[in-house]
Coordinates of C-alpha atoms in Angstrom, one line a residue:
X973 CA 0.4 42.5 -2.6
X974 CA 2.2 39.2 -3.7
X975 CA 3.1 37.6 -1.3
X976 CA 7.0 36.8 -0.5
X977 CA 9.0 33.7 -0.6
X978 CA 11.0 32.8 2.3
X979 CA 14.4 32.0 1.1
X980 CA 16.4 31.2 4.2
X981 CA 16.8 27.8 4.8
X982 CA 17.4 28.4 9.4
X983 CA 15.8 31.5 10.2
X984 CA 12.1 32.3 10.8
X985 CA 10.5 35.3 9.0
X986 CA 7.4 37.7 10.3
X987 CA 6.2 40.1 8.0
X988 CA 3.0 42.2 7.8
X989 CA 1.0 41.2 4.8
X990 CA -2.0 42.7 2.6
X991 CA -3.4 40.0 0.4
X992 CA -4.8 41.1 -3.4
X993 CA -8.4 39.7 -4.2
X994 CA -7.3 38.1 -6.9
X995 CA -6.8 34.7 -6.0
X996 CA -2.7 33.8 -6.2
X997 CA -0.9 30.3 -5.2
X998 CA 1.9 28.4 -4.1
X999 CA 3.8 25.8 -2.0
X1000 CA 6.9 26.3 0.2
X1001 CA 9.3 24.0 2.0
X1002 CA 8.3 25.6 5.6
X1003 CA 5.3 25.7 7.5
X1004 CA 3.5 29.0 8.1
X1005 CA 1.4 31.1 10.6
X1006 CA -1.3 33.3 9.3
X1007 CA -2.8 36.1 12.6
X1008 CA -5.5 38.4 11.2
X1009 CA -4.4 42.3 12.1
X1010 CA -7.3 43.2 10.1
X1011 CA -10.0 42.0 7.5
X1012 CA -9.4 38.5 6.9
X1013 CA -8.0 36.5 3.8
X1014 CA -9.2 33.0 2.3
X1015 CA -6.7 29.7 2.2
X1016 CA -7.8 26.9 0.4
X1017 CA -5.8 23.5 1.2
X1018 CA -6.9 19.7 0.1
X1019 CA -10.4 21.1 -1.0
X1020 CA -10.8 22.9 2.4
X1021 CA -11.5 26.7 2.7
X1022 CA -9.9 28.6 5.9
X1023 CA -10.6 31.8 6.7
X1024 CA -7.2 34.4 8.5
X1025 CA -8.9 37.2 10.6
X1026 CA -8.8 39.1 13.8
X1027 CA -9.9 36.2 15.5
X1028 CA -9.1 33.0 14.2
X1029 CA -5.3 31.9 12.6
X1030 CA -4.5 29.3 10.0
X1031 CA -1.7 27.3 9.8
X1032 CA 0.0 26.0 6.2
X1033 CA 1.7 22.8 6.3
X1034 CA 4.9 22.3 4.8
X1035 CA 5.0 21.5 1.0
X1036 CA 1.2 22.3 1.2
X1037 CA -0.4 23.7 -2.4
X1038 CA -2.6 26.5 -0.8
X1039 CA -4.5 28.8 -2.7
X1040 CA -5.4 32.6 -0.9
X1041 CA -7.0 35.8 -1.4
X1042 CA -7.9 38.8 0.8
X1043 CA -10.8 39.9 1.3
X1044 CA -11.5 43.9 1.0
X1045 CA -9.0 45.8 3.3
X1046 CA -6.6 43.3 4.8
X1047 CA -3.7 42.7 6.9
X1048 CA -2.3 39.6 8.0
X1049 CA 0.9 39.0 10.2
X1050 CA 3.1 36.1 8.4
X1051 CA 5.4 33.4 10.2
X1052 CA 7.3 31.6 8.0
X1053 CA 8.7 28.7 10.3
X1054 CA 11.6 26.8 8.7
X1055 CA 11.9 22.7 10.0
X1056 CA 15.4 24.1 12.2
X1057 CA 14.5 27.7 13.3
X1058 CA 12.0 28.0 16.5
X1059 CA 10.7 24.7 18.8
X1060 CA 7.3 23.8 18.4
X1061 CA 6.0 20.4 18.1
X1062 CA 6.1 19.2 14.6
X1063 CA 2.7 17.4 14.8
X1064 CA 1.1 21.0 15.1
X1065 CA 2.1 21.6 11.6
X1066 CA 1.0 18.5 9.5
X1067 CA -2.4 19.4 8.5
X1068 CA -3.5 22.2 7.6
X1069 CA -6.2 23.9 9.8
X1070 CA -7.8 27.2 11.6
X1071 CA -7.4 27.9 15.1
X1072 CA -8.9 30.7 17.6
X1073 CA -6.5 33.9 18.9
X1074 CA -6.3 33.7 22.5
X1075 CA -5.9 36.4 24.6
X1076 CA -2.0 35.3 24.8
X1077 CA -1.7 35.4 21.2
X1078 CA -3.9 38.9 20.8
X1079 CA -1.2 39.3 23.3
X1080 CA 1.9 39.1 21.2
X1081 CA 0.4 40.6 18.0
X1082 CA -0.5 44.1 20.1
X1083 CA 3.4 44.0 21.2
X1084 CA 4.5 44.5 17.2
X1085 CA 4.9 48.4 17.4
X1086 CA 7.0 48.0 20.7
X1087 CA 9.6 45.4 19.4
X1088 CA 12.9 46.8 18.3
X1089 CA 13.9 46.5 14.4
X1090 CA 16.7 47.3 12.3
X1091 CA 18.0 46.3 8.8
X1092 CA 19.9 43.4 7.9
X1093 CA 20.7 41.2 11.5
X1094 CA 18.9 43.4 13.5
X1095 CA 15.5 42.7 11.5
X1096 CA 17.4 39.0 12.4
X1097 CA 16.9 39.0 16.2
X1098 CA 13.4 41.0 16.0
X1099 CA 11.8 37.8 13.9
X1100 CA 13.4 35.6 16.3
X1101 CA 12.1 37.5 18.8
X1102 CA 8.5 37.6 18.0
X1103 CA 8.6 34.4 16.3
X1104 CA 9.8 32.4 19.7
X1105 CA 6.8 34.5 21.4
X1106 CA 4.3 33.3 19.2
X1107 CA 5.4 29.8 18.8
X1108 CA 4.9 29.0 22.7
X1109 CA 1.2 31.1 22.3
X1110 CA 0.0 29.0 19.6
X1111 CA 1.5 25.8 21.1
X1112 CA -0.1 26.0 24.2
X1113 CA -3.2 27.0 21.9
X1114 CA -3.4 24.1 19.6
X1115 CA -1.6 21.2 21.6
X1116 CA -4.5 19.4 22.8
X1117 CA -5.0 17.4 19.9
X1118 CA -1.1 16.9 18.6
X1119 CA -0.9 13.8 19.6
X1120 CA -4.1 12.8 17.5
X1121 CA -4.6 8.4 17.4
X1122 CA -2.5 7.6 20.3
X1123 CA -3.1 10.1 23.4
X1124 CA -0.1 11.1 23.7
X1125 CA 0.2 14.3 25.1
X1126 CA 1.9 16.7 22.9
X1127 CA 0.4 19.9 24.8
X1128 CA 1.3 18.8 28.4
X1129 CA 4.7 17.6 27.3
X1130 CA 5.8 21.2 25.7
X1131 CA 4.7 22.8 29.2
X1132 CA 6.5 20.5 30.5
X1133 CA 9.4 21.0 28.8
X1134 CA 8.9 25.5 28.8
X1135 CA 8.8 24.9 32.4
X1136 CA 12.0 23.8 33.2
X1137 CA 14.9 25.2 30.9
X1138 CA 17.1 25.1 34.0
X1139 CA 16.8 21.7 34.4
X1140 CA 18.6 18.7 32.7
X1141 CA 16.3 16.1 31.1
X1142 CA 16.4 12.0 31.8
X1143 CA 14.5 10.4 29.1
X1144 CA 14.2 7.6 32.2
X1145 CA 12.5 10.2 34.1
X1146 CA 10.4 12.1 31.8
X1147 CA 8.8 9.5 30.3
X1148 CA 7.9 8.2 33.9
X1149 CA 6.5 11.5 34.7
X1150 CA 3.9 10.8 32.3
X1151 CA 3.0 7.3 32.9
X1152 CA 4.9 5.9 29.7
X1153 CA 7.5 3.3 29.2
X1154 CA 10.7 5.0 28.4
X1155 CA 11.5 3.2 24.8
X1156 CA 7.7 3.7 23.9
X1157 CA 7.6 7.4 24.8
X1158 CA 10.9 7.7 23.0
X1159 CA 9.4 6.8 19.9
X1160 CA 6.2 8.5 20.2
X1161 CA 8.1 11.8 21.2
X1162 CA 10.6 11.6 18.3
X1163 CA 7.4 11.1 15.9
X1164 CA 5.3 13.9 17.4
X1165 CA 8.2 16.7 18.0
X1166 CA 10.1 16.0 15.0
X1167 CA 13.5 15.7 17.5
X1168 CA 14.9 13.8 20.2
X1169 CA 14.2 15.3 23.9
X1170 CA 16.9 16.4 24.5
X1171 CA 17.3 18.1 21.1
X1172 CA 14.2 19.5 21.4
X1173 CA 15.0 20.9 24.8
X1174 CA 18.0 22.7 24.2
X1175 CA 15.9 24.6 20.9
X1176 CA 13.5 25.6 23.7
X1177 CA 16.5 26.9 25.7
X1178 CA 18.0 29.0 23.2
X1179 CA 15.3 30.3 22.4
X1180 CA 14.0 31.1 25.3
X1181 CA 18.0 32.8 25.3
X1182 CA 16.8 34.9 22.7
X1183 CA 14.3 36.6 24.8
X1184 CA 16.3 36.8 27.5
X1185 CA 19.3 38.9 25.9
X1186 CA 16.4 41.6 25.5
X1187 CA 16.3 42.6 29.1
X1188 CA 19.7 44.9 28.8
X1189 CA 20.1 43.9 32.8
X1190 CA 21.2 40.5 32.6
X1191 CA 24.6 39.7 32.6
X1192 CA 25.6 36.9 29.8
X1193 CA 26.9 34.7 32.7
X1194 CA 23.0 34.7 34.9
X1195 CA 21.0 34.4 31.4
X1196 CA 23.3 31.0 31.3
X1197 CA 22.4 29.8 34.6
X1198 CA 18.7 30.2 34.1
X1199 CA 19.2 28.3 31.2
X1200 CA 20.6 25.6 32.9
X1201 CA 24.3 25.6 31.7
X1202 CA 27.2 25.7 34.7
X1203 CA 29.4 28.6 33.1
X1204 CA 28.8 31.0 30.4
X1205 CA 31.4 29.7 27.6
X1206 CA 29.2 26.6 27.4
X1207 CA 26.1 28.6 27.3
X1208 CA 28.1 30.5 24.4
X1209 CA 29.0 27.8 22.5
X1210 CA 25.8 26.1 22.4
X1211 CA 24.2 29.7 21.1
X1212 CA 27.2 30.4 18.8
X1213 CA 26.3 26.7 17.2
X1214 CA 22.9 27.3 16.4
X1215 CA 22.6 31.3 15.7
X1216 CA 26.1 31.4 13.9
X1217 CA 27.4 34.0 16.2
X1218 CA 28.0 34.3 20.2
X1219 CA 25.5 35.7 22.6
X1220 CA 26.9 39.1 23.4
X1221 CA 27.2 39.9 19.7
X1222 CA 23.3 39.1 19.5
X1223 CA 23.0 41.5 21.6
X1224 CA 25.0 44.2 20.4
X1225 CA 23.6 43.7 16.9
X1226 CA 19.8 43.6 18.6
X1227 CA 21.0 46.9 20.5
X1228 CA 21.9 48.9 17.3
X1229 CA 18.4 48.6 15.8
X1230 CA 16.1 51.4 17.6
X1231 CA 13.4 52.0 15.2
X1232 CA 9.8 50.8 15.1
X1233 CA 9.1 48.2 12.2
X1234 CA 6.7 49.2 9.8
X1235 CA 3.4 47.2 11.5

């Protein structure tokens, strides 16, 4: 099957996958995940071959040239990961290269049956969803060498980060949490996240809202304060700004879509 092009400039996209033998190519203006859900398919990049199977992942670099072909019967789950859509560390993404599927990522792939899907924005919130998932998996699998040249740590810094949503971040104190000086570890973070802490902390926030207006028991108002924002319409307009529409409509739209997708 050829494989698609993922037009939209914000939003991430997951898709199930079978790659022909004959070999095919291409580049694209995102970074993208390849999880093996069976067989395996071949990526060449800079003269490199990587290998997408049940056990190892590959990752494509932005504006990469990369050449692929499946091998025999094969089935690969595709993240295409826009610059803007979910918050990972950029420096994960700049080279191409393979990486093992922990048990957190195996993990997140056996969950694709369970996930809700619908057309149009439903199919919306279900790549979000997934997509979030996986990005905090394959961070926490491939962080310990982000910060490649310099030792600073990339890995540490995201966990950091995941681990307190609730919490507001002082670049005085965050960078003396980890034993840098403050204009230094501003630099280096900027470099190695692609965004500003405090940018990069509010993506992991709404995203982690994403996931959090799944669980049909939590009022709007609660799913704010675990976030870390003191009323709900600020919690609302900080979601509205980045998903183009408020949180309780999310939902709603999320709700409507009852039907397995097609993995």
């Amino acid at each position: 099957m050829q494989a698609l092009v993922n037009t939209n400039a914000i939003d991430p996209l997951v898709e199930r996958r079978v790659y022909a033998q004959e070999a095919d190519g291409h580049r694209h203006d995102y970074c993208q995940l390849l999880l093996g859900l069976r067989g395996s398919a071949t990526l060449e990049m800079h003269g490199r071959q990587f290998q997408a199977s049940v056990l190892h992942g590959v990752i494509v670099p932005a504006d990469c040239q990369h050449e692929f072909a499946g091998q025999g019967d094969n089935c690969q789950l595709v993240v295409d990961m826009p610059v803007a859509s979910v918050a990972v560390p950029a420096a994960l993404f700049r080279r191409p290269r393979a990486f093992a599927i922990t048990p957190a990522l195996r993990g997140w792939l056996d969950k694709l049956p369970q996930l809700p899907y619908g057309p149009a924005l439903r199919q919306r919130q279900y790549d979000w969803q997934l997509a979030v998932g996986l990005a905090g998996a394959v961070a926490q699998s491939l962080g310990g060498d982000a910060g490649e040249g310099c030792g600073f740590p990339v890995a540490q810094i995201d966990a950091y980060l995941r681990r307190r949503l609730a919490h507001p971040i002082a670049m005085a104190e965050l960078a003396a949490h980890f034993g840098w000086g403050m204009r230094r570890f501003h630099d280096l973070f900027c470099e190695a996240f692609g965004a500003t802490p405090h940018q990069y902390h509010t993506r992991l926030k709404l995203d982690a809202a994403v996931g959090l207006l799944a669980r049909q028991g939590l009022p709007l108002a609660e799913i704010g304060q675990r976030l870390g924002y003191g009323d709900q319409p600020a919690f609302t307009r900080r979601f509205s700004q980045r998903f183009g529409m408020p949180p309780g409509q999310w939902r709603r739209e999320a709700d409507s879509g009852t039907a397995a997708k097609g993995f």
